[in-house]
Short mmCIF file of N, CA and C in Angstrom, two decimals:
data_model
loop_
_atom_site.label_atom_id
_atom_site.label_comp_id
_atom_site.label_asym_id
_atom_site.label_seq_id
_atom_site.Cartn_x
_atom_site.Cartn_y
_atom_site.Cartn_z
N MET C 1 -24.13 89.01 -14.68
CA MET C 1 -24.21 88.35 -15.84
C MET C 1 -23.41 87.64 -16.58
N GLY C 2 -22.16 88.03 -16.47
CA GLY C 2 -21.07 88.15 -17.86
C GLY C 2 -20.67 86.50 -17.64
N ASP C 3 -20.53 85.96 -16.18
CA ASP C 3 -20.36 84.80 -16.04
C ASP C 3 -21.36 84.02 -15.71
N GLN C 4 -21.51 83.46 -16.87
CA GLN C 4 -22.78 82.34 -17.02
C GLN C 4 -22.17 80.83 -16.86
N ILE C 5 -22.66 79.92 -16.24
CA ILE C 5 -22.37 78.32 -16.06
C ILE C 5 -22.95 77.78 -17.39
N ARG C 6 -21.77 76.62 -17.45
CA ARG C 6 -21.53 76.07 -18.50
C ARG C 6 -22.73 75.01 -18.24
N ARG C 7 -23.95 75.28 -18.74
CA ARG C 7 -24.55 73.68 -19.16
C ARG C 7 -25.02 72.92 -20.01
N PRO C 8 -24.80 71.52 -20.13
CA PRO C 8 -24.95 71.43 -21.03
C PRO C 8 -26.39 71.03 -22.00
N GLY C 9 -27.25 71.84 -21.58
CA GLY C 9 -28.53 71.86 -22.35
C GLY C 9 -28.39 73.19 -22.84
N ASN C 10 -27.82 73.86 -22.52
CA ASN C 10 -27.74 75.55 -22.73
C ASN C 10 -27.46 75.57 -24.27
N PRO C 11 -27.96 75.80 -24.70
CA PRO C 11 -27.45 75.80 -26.59
C PRO C 11 -26.52 77.17 -26.95
N LYS C 12 -26.92 78.37 -25.76
CA LYS C 12 -26.32 79.26 -26.24
C LYS C 12 -24.40 79.18 -25.57
N MET C 13 -24.48 77.93 -25.06
CA MET C 13 -23.09 77.67 -24.45
C MET C 13 -22.21 76.90 -25.14
N ASP C 14 -23.04 75.82 -25.83
CA ASP C 14 -22.54 74.56 -26.25
C ASP C 14 -21.26 75.38 -27.39
N ASN C 15 -20.37 75.15 -27.31
CA ASN C 15 -19.42 75.30 -28.18
C ASN C 15 -18.74 74.17 -29.44
N LYS C 16 -20.28 72.83 -29.32
CA LYS C 16 -19.43 72.19 -30.68
C LYS C 16 -20.00 72.82 -32.19
N PRO C 17 -19.28 72.70 -32.77
CA PRO C 17 -19.70 73.09 -34.23
C PRO C 17 -20.59 72.58 -34.62
N LYS C 18 -21.87 72.76 -35.43
CA LYS C 18 -23.19 72.29 -35.75
C LYS C 18 -22.44 71.50 -37.11
N SER C 19 -23.14 70.73 -38.15
CA SER C 19 -22.60 70.23 -39.09
C SER C 19 -23.31 71.20 -39.99
N LYS C 20 -22.78 71.17 -41.49
CA LYS C 20 -22.75 72.24 -42.41
C LYS C 20 -23.82 71.81 -43.47
N ILE C 21 -24.03 70.12 -43.20
CA ILE C 21 -24.64 69.40 -43.56
C ILE C 21 -25.97 69.18 -43.39
N SER C 22 -27.39 68.92 -43.94
CA SER C 22 -28.41 68.56 -43.59
C SER C 22 -28.62 67.34 -43.34
N ALA C 23 -29.71 67.02 -42.85
CA ALA C 23 -30.32 65.61 -42.25
C ALA C 23 -30.06 64.77 -43.40
N SER C 24 -31.27 65.63 -44.56
CA SER C 24 -31.70 64.86 -45.66
C SER C 24 -30.67 64.84 -46.64
N ARG C 25 -29.75 65.64 -46.98
CA ARG C 25 -28.46 65.69 -47.74
C ARG C 25 -27.52 64.37 -47.41
N LYS C 26 -26.96 64.28 -45.81
CA LYS C 26 -26.51 63.34 -45.40
C LYS C 26 -26.83 61.99 -45.69
N LEU C 27 -28.78 61.60 -45.84
CA LEU C 27 -29.23 60.37 -45.81
C LEU C 27 -29.07 59.75 -47.66
N SER C 28 -29.07 61.44 -48.12
CA SER C 28 -28.98 60.98 -50.24
C SER C 28 -27.60 60.55 -50.41
N LEU C 29 -26.85 61.42 -49.34
CA LEU C 29 -25.19 60.38 -49.60
C LEU C 29 -25.00 59.18 -49.10
N LYS C 30 -25.57 58.82 -48.36
CA LYS C 30 -25.42 57.38 -47.77
C LYS C 30 -25.82 56.11 -48.90
N ILE C 31 -26.96 56.73 -49.61
CA ILE C 31 -28.23 56.33 -50.28
C ILE C 31 -27.24 56.10 -51.38
N MET C 32 -26.69 57.11 -52.07
CA MET C 32 -25.79 57.28 -53.31
C MET C 32 -24.28 56.43 -52.93
N LEU C 33 -23.47 56.29 -51.45
CA LEU C 33 -22.87 55.34 -51.17
C LEU C 33 -23.27 54.11 -51.76
N LEU C 34 -23.90 53.92 -51.10
CA LEU C 34 -24.21 52.21 -51.16
C LEU C 34 -24.65 51.86 -52.42
N ASN C 35 -25.46 52.61 -53.46
CA ASN C 35 -25.51 52.32 -54.50
C ASN C 35 -24.32 51.96 -55.54
N ARG C 36 -23.73 52.88 -55.70
CA ARG C 36 -22.17 52.55 -55.83
C ARG C 36 -21.70 51.41 -55.14
N ALA C 37 -21.56 51.05 -54.21
CA ALA C 37 -20.65 50.12 -53.62
C ALA C 37 -21.51 48.79 -54.32
N ILE C 38 -22.77 48.66 -54.71
CA ILE C 38 -23.59 47.43 -55.03
C ILE C 38 -23.06 47.44 -56.78
N GLU C 39 -23.29 48.65 -57.35
CA GLU C 39 -22.86 48.50 -58.05
C GLU C 39 -21.37 48.24 -58.54
N ASP C 40 -20.50 48.26 -57.85
CA ASP C 40 -18.72 47.59 -58.05
C ASP C 40 -18.98 46.17 -57.43
N LEU C 41 -19.80 45.85 -56.52
CA LEU C 41 -19.55 44.70 -56.32
C LEU C 41 -20.18 43.34 -57.87
N GLU C 42 -21.31 44.13 -57.79
CA GLU C 42 -22.05 43.30 -59.55
C GLU C 42 -21.01 43.86 -60.18
N LYS C 43 -19.78 44.41 -60.28
CA LYS C 43 -18.66 44.81 -61.63
C LYS C 43 -18.08 43.61 -61.56
N GLU C 44 -17.43 43.56 -59.99
CA GLU C 44 -16.50 42.40 -59.97
C GLU C 44 -17.00 40.96 -59.93
N LYS C 45 -18.28 40.98 -59.86
CA LYS C 45 -18.49 39.52 -60.07
C LYS C 45 -18.61 39.38 -61.16
N GLN C 46 -19.08 40.43 -61.86
CA GLN C 46 -18.87 39.94 -64.17
C GLN C 46 -17.42 39.76 -64.65
N ASP C 47 -16.43 40.62 -63.65
CA ASP C 47 -15.28 40.61 -64.28
C ASP C 47 -14.53 39.28 -63.65
N ARG C 48 -15.00 38.63 -62.63
CA ARG C 48 -14.33 37.29 -62.38
C ARG C 48 -14.99 36.22 -63.44
N GLU C 49 -16.34 36.44 -63.58
CA GLU C 49 -16.94 35.65 -64.30
C GLU C 49 -16.31 35.60 -65.74
N GLU C 50 -16.12 36.61 -66.29
CA GLU C 50 -15.55 37.00 -67.55
C GLU C 50 -14.13 36.16 -67.69
N GLU C 51 -13.07 36.60 -66.40
CA GLU C 51 -11.64 36.07 -65.99
C GLU C 51 -12.23 34.04 -66.13
N LYS C 52 -12.98 33.68 -65.24
CA LYS C 52 -13.02 32.36 -65.57
C LYS C 52 -13.42 31.54 -66.90
N ASN C 53 -14.40 32.20 -67.23
CA ASN C 53 -15.12 31.69 -69.14
C ASN C 53 -13.71 32.13 -70.12
N ARG C 54 -12.76 32.96 -69.74
CA ARG C 54 -11.57 33.40 -70.52
C ARG C 54 -11.00 32.18 -70.46
N TYR C 55 -10.33 31.72 -68.72
CA TYR C 55 -9.28 30.88 -68.66
C TYR C 55 -9.82 29.74 -69.57
N LEU C 56 -11.12 29.10 -69.37
CA LEU C 56 -11.65 28.33 -69.91
C LEU C 56 -11.39 27.85 -71.28
N ILE C 57 -11.73 28.75 -71.91
CA ILE C 57 -11.75 28.90 -73.00
C ILE C 57 -10.01 28.77 -73.65
N GLU C 58 -9.39 29.24 -73.51
CA GLU C 58 -7.66 29.52 -73.28
C GLU C 58 -7.23 27.83 -72.75
N LYS C 59 -7.30 27.20 -71.88
CA LYS C 59 -6.88 25.94 -71.25
C LYS C 59 -8.04 25.09 -71.87
N HIS C 60 -8.97 24.99 -72.59
CA HIS C 60 -9.66 23.90 -72.95
C HIS C 60 -10.63 24.51 -74.00
N PRO C 61 -10.16 24.48 -75.27
CA PRO C 61 -10.52 24.85 -76.15
C PRO C 61 -11.72 24.06 -76.70
N PRO C 62 -12.99 24.40 -77.68
CA PRO C 62 -14.24 22.88 -77.62
C PRO C 62 -13.52 22.16 -78.59
N LEU C 63 -13.76 20.64 -78.24
CA LEU C 63 -13.52 19.52 -79.50
C LEU C 63 -14.39 19.68 -80.30
N GLN C 64 -13.56 19.50 -81.68
CA GLN C 64 -14.04 19.14 -82.99
C GLN C 64 -14.01 17.88 -83.78
N LEU C 65 -15.14 16.62 -83.22
CA LEU C 65 -14.56 15.59 -83.41
C LEU C 65 -15.42 15.28 -84.83
N SER C 66 -16.02 15.92 -85.70
CA SER C 66 -16.57 15.65 -86.78
C SER C 66 -15.36 15.31 -87.67
N GLY C 67 -15.44 14.14 -88.62
CA GLY C 67 -14.63 14.19 -89.72
C GLY C 67 -13.52 13.38 -89.59
N LEU C 68 -12.97 13.10 -88.20
CA LEU C 68 -12.23 12.74 -87.86
C LEU C 68 -12.02 11.22 -88.34
N SER C 69 -10.81 10.53 -88.18
CA SER C 69 -10.84 9.03 -88.63
C SER C 69 -10.06 8.61 -86.89
N LEU C 70 -9.92 6.94 -87.02
CA LEU C 70 -9.49 6.78 -85.70
C LEU C 70 -8.54 6.28 -85.50
N ALA C 71 -7.19 6.77 -86.01
CA ALA C 71 -6.32 6.97 -85.56
C ALA C 71 -6.03 7.98 -85.04
N GLU C 72 -6.55 9.76 -85.47
CA GLU C 72 -6.49 11.39 -85.26
C GLU C 72 -7.66 11.22 -83.98
N LEU C 73 -8.90 10.11 -83.81
CA LEU C 73 -9.62 10.08 -82.95
C LEU C 73 -8.78 9.63 -81.22
N GLN C 74 -7.92 8.65 -81.94
CA GLN C 74 -6.47 7.86 -80.53
C GLN C 74 -5.81 8.81 -80.10
N ASN C 75 -5.34 9.91 -80.96
CA ASN C 75 -4.33 10.61 -81.05
C ASN C 75 -5.19 12.08 -79.95
N LEU C 76 -6.21 12.10 -80.37
CA LEU C 76 -6.67 13.30 -79.67
C LEU C 76 -6.95 12.34 -77.99
N CYS C 77 -7.66 11.18 -78.05
CA CYS C 77 -6.99 10.79 -76.63
C CYS C 77 -6.35 10.50 -75.88
N LYS C 78 -4.95 10.43 -76.55
CA LYS C 78 -3.96 10.73 -75.94
C LYS C 78 -3.56 11.86 -75.61
N GLN C 79 -3.43 12.79 -76.20
CA GLN C 79 -3.32 14.39 -75.85
C GLN C 79 -4.28 15.21 -74.68
N LEU C 80 -5.84 14.41 -74.90
CA LEU C 80 -6.60 14.72 -73.77
C LEU C 80 -6.24 13.90 -72.22
N TYR C 81 -6.04 12.80 -73.00
CA TYR C 81 -5.38 12.14 -71.41
C TYR C 81 -3.84 12.97 -70.52
N ALA C 82 -3.30 13.16 -71.39
CA ALA C 82 -1.60 14.09 -71.40
C ALA C 82 -2.01 15.25 -70.57
N LYS C 83 -3.33 16.10 -71.12
CA LYS C 83 -3.50 16.91 -70.30
C LYS C 83 -4.12 17.33 -68.73
N ILE C 84 -4.98 15.80 -68.39
CA ILE C 84 -5.70 15.09 -67.46
C ILE C 84 -4.55 15.04 -66.79
N ASP C 85 -3.71 14.60 -66.92
CA ASP C 85 -2.43 14.00 -66.17
C ASP C 85 -2.05 15.38 -65.72
N VAL C 86 -1.71 16.28 -66.62
CA VAL C 86 -1.45 17.95 -66.28
C VAL C 86 -2.15 18.65 -65.31
N VAL C 87 -3.14 18.45 -65.52
CA VAL C 87 -4.15 19.25 -64.48
C VAL C 87 -4.15 18.18 -62.58
N ASP C 88 -4.34 17.29 -63.11
CA ASP C 88 -4.39 16.86 -61.86
C ASP C 88 -3.19 16.70 -61.00
N GLU C 89 -1.85 16.20 -61.95
CA GLU C 89 -0.69 16.63 -60.87
C GLU C 89 -0.61 18.50 -60.64
N GLU C 90 -1.38 19.72 -61.44
CA GLU C 90 -1.07 20.81 -60.74
C GLU C 90 -2.43 20.66 -59.46
N ARG C 91 -3.73 19.97 -59.55
CA ARG C 91 -4.28 20.16 -58.65
C ARG C 91 -4.09 19.56 -57.24
N TYR C 92 -2.74 18.83 -57.22
CA TYR C 92 -2.43 17.83 -56.56
C TYR C 92 -1.57 18.76 -55.47
N ASN C 93 -0.87 19.46 -56.23
CA ASN C 93 0.31 20.26 -56.40
C ASN C 93 -0.07 21.98 -54.86
N TYR C 94 -1.72 21.92 -55.70
CA TYR C 94 -2.42 23.15 -55.27
C TYR C 94 -2.85 22.53 -53.88
N GLU C 95 -3.31 21.60 -53.86
CA GLU C 95 -4.14 21.19 -52.54
C GLU C 95 -2.57 20.94 -51.59
N ASP C 96 -1.71 20.57 -51.83
CA ASP C 96 -0.70 20.39 -51.17
C ASP C 96 -0.24 21.83 -50.29
N LYS C 97 -0.15 22.83 -51.44
CA LYS C 97 0.33 24.10 -50.55
C LYS C 97 -0.92 24.09 -49.42
N VAL C 98 -2.08 24.24 -49.93
CA VAL C 98 -3.21 24.64 -49.08
C VAL C 98 -3.18 24.00 -47.77
N ASN C 99 -2.88 22.46 -48.03
CA ASN C 99 -2.33 21.74 -46.53
C ASN C 99 -1.49 22.42 -46.11
N LYS C 100 -0.74 22.74 -46.59
CA LYS C 100 0.67 23.26 -45.89
C LYS C 100 0.72 24.82 -45.00
N HIS C 101 0.02 25.32 -46.05
CA HIS C 101 -0.90 26.87 -45.61
C HIS C 101 -1.31 26.84 -44.46
N ASN C 102 -2.61 26.30 -44.52
CA ASN C 102 -3.20 25.85 -43.15
C ASN C 102 -2.20 25.47 -41.92
N LYS C 103 -1.56 24.42 -42.62
CA LYS C 103 -0.95 24.04 -40.74
C LYS C 103 -0.18 25.24 -40.11
N ASP C 104 0.54 25.65 -41.68
CA ASP C 104 1.28 27.37 -40.86
C ASP C 104 0.52 27.50 -40.13
N ILE C 105 -0.67 28.43 -41.14
CA ILE C 105 -2.03 28.72 -39.81
C ILE C 105 -2.05 28.34 -38.46
N ASN C 106 -2.32 27.14 -38.28
CA ASN C 106 -2.59 26.76 -37.15
C ASN C 106 -1.55 26.84 -36.21
N GLU C 107 -0.08 26.71 -36.74
CA GLU C 107 0.80 26.53 -35.93
C GLU C 107 0.85 28.28 -35.46
N LEU C 108 0.98 28.76 -36.34
CA LEU C 108 0.90 30.32 -35.49
C LEU C 108 0.07 31.56 -34.75
N LYS C 109 -1.06 30.59 -34.97
CA LYS C 109 -2.45 30.87 -34.05
C LYS C 109 -1.62 30.23 -32.35
N LEU C 110 -1.04 28.49 -32.89
CA LEU C 110 -0.95 28.57 -31.56
C LEU C 110 0.16 29.40 -30.47
N LYS C 111 1.37 29.57 -31.87
CA LYS C 111 2.34 30.87 -31.20
C LYS C 111 1.61 31.80 -30.60
N VAL C 112 0.86 32.53 -31.15
CA VAL C 112 0.04 33.65 -30.45
C VAL C 112 -0.50 33.57 -29.07
N GLN C 113 -0.76 32.50 -29.20
CA GLN C 113 -1.74 31.58 -28.42
C GLN C 113 -0.95 32.15 -27.10
N ASP C 114 0.12 31.06 -27.50
CA ASP C 114 1.35 31.49 -26.40
C ASP C 114 1.42 32.48 -26.10
N LEU C 115 1.99 33.22 -26.97
CA LEU C 115 2.90 34.83 -26.75
C LEU C 115 1.87 35.52 -25.43
N GLY C 116 0.14 35.40 -25.93
CA GLY C 116 -1.00 36.29 -25.32
C GLY C 116 -0.97 35.69 -24.29
N GLY C 117 -0.20 34.33 -24.09
CA GLY C 117 -0.67 33.73 -22.47
C GLY C 117 -2.22 33.20 -22.37
N LYS C 118 -3.09 33.32 -23.04
CA LYS C 118 -4.34 32.88 -23.06
C LYS C 118 -4.31 31.60 -23.98
N PHE C 119 -3.98 30.14 -23.13
CA PHE C 119 -4.18 28.71 -23.86
C PHE C 119 -4.70 28.24 -22.24
N LYS C 120 -5.42 27.21 -22.90
CA LYS C 120 -5.95 25.87 -21.89
C LYS C 120 -4.95 25.30 -21.22
N LYS C 121 -4.99 25.34 -20.04
CA LYS C 121 -4.54 24.41 -19.50
C LYS C 121 -5.10 23.11 -19.41
N PRO C 122 -3.79 22.19 -18.90
CA PRO C 122 -4.22 20.87 -19.42
C PRO C 122 -4.69 20.44 -18.16
N ALA C 123 -5.45 19.46 -17.86
CA ALA C 123 -6.36 18.44 -17.17
C ALA C 123 -4.83 17.89 -15.77
N LEU C 124 -4.64 18.49 -15.08
CA LEU C 124 -3.62 17.26 -14.01
C LEU C 124 -3.62 16.43 -13.24
N ARG C 125 -3.06 15.38 -13.21
CA ARG C 125 -3.32 14.26 -12.70
C ARG C 125 -2.82 14.57 -10.99
N LYS C 126 -3.37 13.63 -9.93
CA LYS C 126 -2.73 13.52 -8.56
C LYS C 126 -2.06 12.66 -8.73
N VAL C 127 -0.86 13.22 -8.21
CA VAL C 127 0.17 12.43 -8.00
C VAL C 127 0.70 11.91 -6.29
N ARG C 128 1.09 10.88 -6.17
CA ARG C 128 1.56 10.81 -4.32
C ARG C 128 2.77 10.91 -4.44
N VAL C 129 3.40 12.11 -4.07
CA VAL C 129 4.73 11.98 -3.80
C VAL C 129 5.40 12.22 -2.26
N SER C 130 6.52 11.40 -1.65
CA SER C 130 7.03 11.45 -0.71
C SER C 130 7.13 12.64 -0.40
N ALA C 131 7.89 13.35 0.86
CA ALA C 131 8.41 14.36 1.30
C ALA C 131 9.53 13.89 0.44
N ASP C 132 10.20 12.89 0.84
CA ASP C 132 11.63 13.24 0.20
C ASP C 132 12.20 13.33 -1.04
N GLU C 133 11.24 12.53 -2.24
CA GLU C 133 10.82 12.94 -3.26
C GLU C 133 10.55 13.96 -3.66
N MET C 134 9.75 15.05 -3.22
CA MET C 134 9.00 16.17 -3.25
C MET C 134 10.85 16.87 -3.22
N MET C 135 11.17 16.91 -2.02
CA MET C 135 12.79 17.59 -1.31
C MET C 135 13.59 17.33 -2.78
N ARG C 136 13.92 16.60 -2.96
CA ARG C 136 14.99 15.55 -4.01
C ARG C 136 14.67 16.65 -4.99
N ALA C 137 13.23 16.60 -5.78
CA ALA C 137 12.58 16.94 -6.98
C ALA C 137 13.24 18.96 -6.73
N LEU C 138 12.88 19.63 -5.59
CA LEU C 138 12.71 20.71 -5.56
C LEU C 138 14.31 21.19 -5.31
N LEU C 139 15.58 20.30 -4.52
CA LEU C 139 16.48 21.00 -4.39
C LEU C 139 17.99 19.97 -5.27
N GLY C 140 16.89 19.07 -5.85
CA GLY C 140 18.81 18.35 -6.29
C GLY C 140 18.70 17.74 -5.32
N SER C 141 20.27 17.35 -6.22
CA SER C 141 21.55 16.81 -5.15
C SER C 141 22.11 17.28 -4.21
N LYS C 142 21.42 18.78 -3.82
CA LYS C 142 21.71 19.49 -2.42
C LYS C 142 21.22 18.84 -1.23
N HIS C 143 19.86 17.95 -1.99
CA HIS C 143 19.30 17.60 -0.63
C HIS C 143 19.66 16.40 0.03
N LYS C 144 20.40 15.98 1.31
CA LYS C 144 20.40 15.39 2.28
C LYS C 144 20.13 14.62 3.05
N GLY C 145 19.87 13.46 3.66
CA GLY C 145 19.20 12.89 4.47
C GLY C 145 18.06 12.32 3.88
N SER C 146 17.28 11.99 5.38
CA SER C 146 15.78 11.76 4.54
C SER C 146 15.04 12.69 5.37
N MET C 147 13.98 12.34 4.99
CA MET C 147 12.73 13.56 5.96
C MET C 147 11.88 12.56 6.20
N ASP C 148 12.10 12.32 7.55
CA ASP C 148 10.66 11.41 8.34
C ASP C 148 9.81 12.12 9.11
N LEU C 149 8.76 12.92 8.65
CA LEU C 149 7.67 13.16 9.51
C LEU C 149 7.43 12.37 10.36
N ARG C 150 7.11 11.13 10.19
CA ARG C 150 6.69 10.52 11.46
C ARG C 150 7.30 10.30 12.81
N ALA C 151 9.10 10.79 12.65
CA ALA C 151 9.91 10.85 13.86
C ALA C 151 9.98 12.14 14.30
N ASN C 152 9.49 13.03 13.59
CA ASN C 152 9.00 14.41 14.51
C ASN C 152 7.68 14.33 15.47
N LEU C 153 7.05 13.65 15.28
CA LEU C 153 6.17 13.58 15.97
C LEU C 153 6.12 12.71 17.63
N LYS C 154 5.03 13.52 18.48
CA LYS C 154 5.12 13.23 19.67
C LYS C 154 4.59 12.43 20.06
N SER C 155 5.71 11.39 20.88
CA SER C 155 5.71 10.11 21.14
C SER C 155 5.21 9.82 22.58
N VAL C 156 3.95 9.00 22.40
CA VAL C 156 2.80 8.35 24.00
C VAL C 156 3.38 7.45 24.50
N LYS C 157 3.63 8.03 26.14
CA LYS C 157 4.05 6.63 26.55
C LYS C 157 2.78 5.73 27.22
N LYS C 158 3.45 4.87 27.30
CA LYS C 158 2.14 4.27 27.92
C LYS C 158 1.82 4.29 29.46
N GLU C 159 2.53 4.31 30.01
CA GLU C 159 2.67 4.89 31.17
C GLU C 159 1.46 6.14 31.35
N ASP C 160 1.84 7.30 30.45
CA ASP C 160 0.78 8.37 30.78
C ASP C 160 -0.73 8.23 30.34
N ILE C 161 -0.57 7.42 29.44
CA ILE C 161 -2.34 6.18 28.84
C ILE C 161 -3.01 5.99 30.30
N LYS C 162 -2.14 5.03 31.48
CA LYS C 162 -2.14 4.71 32.35
C LYS C 162 -3.23 5.11 33.61
N GLN C 163 -2.24 6.20 33.40
CA GLN C 163 -1.87 7.62 34.56
C GLN C 163 -3.76 8.49 34.09
N GLU C 164 -3.78 8.92 33.07
CA GLU C 164 -5.46 9.40 32.55
C GLU C 164 -6.24 7.93 32.97
N LYS C 165 -6.15 6.98 32.63
CA LYS C 165 -7.35 6.14 33.08
C LYS C 165 -7.56 5.97 34.38
N VAL C 166 -6.78 6.36 35.34
CA VAL C 166 -6.95 6.29 36.60
C VAL C 166 -7.31 7.49 36.94
N LEU C 167 -7.17 8.68 36.23
CA LEU C 167 -8.14 9.94 36.93
C LEU C 167 -9.35 10.29 36.51
N THR C 168 -9.76 9.47 35.54
CA THR C 168 -10.78 9.15 35.12
C THR C 168 -11.89 8.43 35.80
N THR C 169 -11.25 7.62 36.45
CA THR C 169 -12.03 6.35 37.31
C THR C 169 -12.17 7.26 38.31
N GLU C 170 -11.33 7.63 39.02
CA GLU C 170 -11.42 8.42 40.54
C GLU C 170 -12.73 9.64 40.08
N VAL C 171 -12.59 10.19 39.27
CA VAL C 171 -14.40 11.40 39.27
C VAL C 171 -15.37 10.44 39.24
N GLY C 172 -14.89 9.37 38.30
CA GLY C 172 -16.44 8.51 38.43
C GLY C 172 -17.85 9.13 38.00
N ASP C 173 -19.27 8.69 37.82
CA ASP C 173 -19.69 9.20 36.89
C ASP C 173 -20.34 10.39 37.83
N TRP C 174 -20.32 11.57 36.91
CA TRP C 174 -20.97 12.98 37.43
C TRP C 174 -22.25 13.24 38.15
N ARG C 175 -23.57 12.24 37.70
CA ARG C 175 -24.58 12.07 37.93
C ARG C 175 -24.91 11.79 39.05
N LYS C 176 -24.22 10.82 39.54
CA LYS C 176 -24.15 10.42 40.81
C LYS C 176 -23.72 11.14 42.00
N ASN C 177 -22.51 11.94 41.83
CA ASN C 177 -22.17 12.58 42.40
C ASN C 177 -23.15 13.92 42.61
N VAL C 178 -23.91 14.27 41.76
CA VAL C 178 -24.61 15.59 41.55
C VAL C 178 -25.84 15.48 42.25
N GLU C 179 -26.30 14.05 42.38
CA GLU C 179 -27.53 13.92 43.43
C GLU C 179 -26.84 13.44 44.73
N ALA C 180 -25.76 13.56 45.00
CA ALA C 180 -25.41 12.74 46.56
C ALA C 180 -25.28 14.27 47.25
N MET C 181 -24.96 14.84 46.07
CA MET C 181 -24.83 16.91 46.53
C MET C 181 -25.97 17.29 47.11
N SER C 182 -27.17 17.23 46.30
CA SER C 182 -28.16 17.56 46.16
C SER C 182 -28.69 17.42 47.72
N GLY C 183 -30.13 18.87 47.98
CA GLY C 183 -30.44 18.87 48.81
C GLY C 183 -29.81 19.20 50.20
N MET C 184 -30.34 19.15 51.40
CA MET C 184 -29.94 19.45 52.66
C MET C 184 -28.76 18.53 53.33
N GLU C 185 -28.61 17.26 52.86
CA GLU C 185 -27.69 16.58 53.17
C GLU C 185 -26.36 16.33 52.26
N GLY C 186 -26.38 17.25 51.02
CA GLY C 186 -25.21 17.15 50.47
C GLY C 186 -24.73 18.38 50.71
N ARG C 187 -25.43 19.63 50.89
CA ARG C 187 -24.22 20.42 51.42
C ARG C 187 -24.09 20.71 52.94
N LYS C 188 -24.76 20.02 53.46
CA LYS C 188 -24.17 19.36 55.22
C LYS C 188 -22.69 18.63 54.86
N LYS C 189 -22.73 18.13 53.63
CA LYS C 189 -21.26 17.00 53.22
C LYS C 189 -20.40 17.89 52.89
N MET C 190 -20.76 19.53 52.67
CA MET C 190 -20.05 20.07 51.69
C MET C 190 -19.60 21.12 52.58
N PHE C 191 -20.30 21.07 53.61
CA PHE C 191 -19.80 22.23 54.90
C PHE C 191 -18.65 21.45 55.76
N ASP C 192 -18.85 20.24 55.95
CA ASP C 192 -18.37 19.43 57.20
C ASP C 192 -16.79 19.17 56.01
N ALA C 193 -16.96 18.57 54.60
CA ALA C 193 -15.82 18.56 54.19
C ALA C 193 -14.81 19.94 53.96
N ALA C 194 -15.31 20.68 53.86
CA ALA C 194 -14.97 22.13 53.78
C ALA C 194 -14.10 22.29 55.37
N GLY C 195 -14.24 21.88 56.48
CA GLY C 195 -13.82 22.33 58.17
C GLY C 195 -14.94 22.89 58.37
N GLY C 196 -16.03 23.28 58.11
CA GLY C 196 -16.59 24.31 58.98
C GLY C 196 -17.65 24.00 60.06
N GLY C 197 -17.85 22.28 59.64
CA GLY C 197 -18.33 22.20 61.60
C GLY C 197 -17.38 21.44 62.74
N GLN C 198 -15.78 21.99 63.14
CA GLN C 198 -15.40 22.13 64.04
C GLN C 198 -15.49 23.21 65.11
#
């Protein structure tokens, strides 16, 4: 009994190390990790919101229009107009960069597809090409002479056709021949033709 057969269902023979953490402990750790992840996401969202507010306050301080004369208001409008121009220029530059990066990404995707060999085959058109043109395309300037495929066909002479017609007319209608040879008279004709009645 020293040599026991190792079976997957035999608990004594399984050498798999058991987990030292109980199932309930694993579950509580998973819940803790998920709660921590949720807290981190909320904190990250708050940080982004604070950064956005700080940036807006820095770039766009609140306007104080009370107590300004007409000349000061006109001057303020000119300053705002100049800031709008700067912001529009930056926005245009960023949009241009994004478009350029998107185009580069698409080109790189196409290169990756080409390198991987996974690209769609274009639909091919049927093209009529003669044998000479095909040979020129394959062999280039080495191709000499023309390939006339009709010249290699078997030629049929008119005399051969006439001989075939004569043979077919000699045989005649096979039904008449069968009716003539049926019965006792037909057997007698066959016997006489074979030279049996001598």
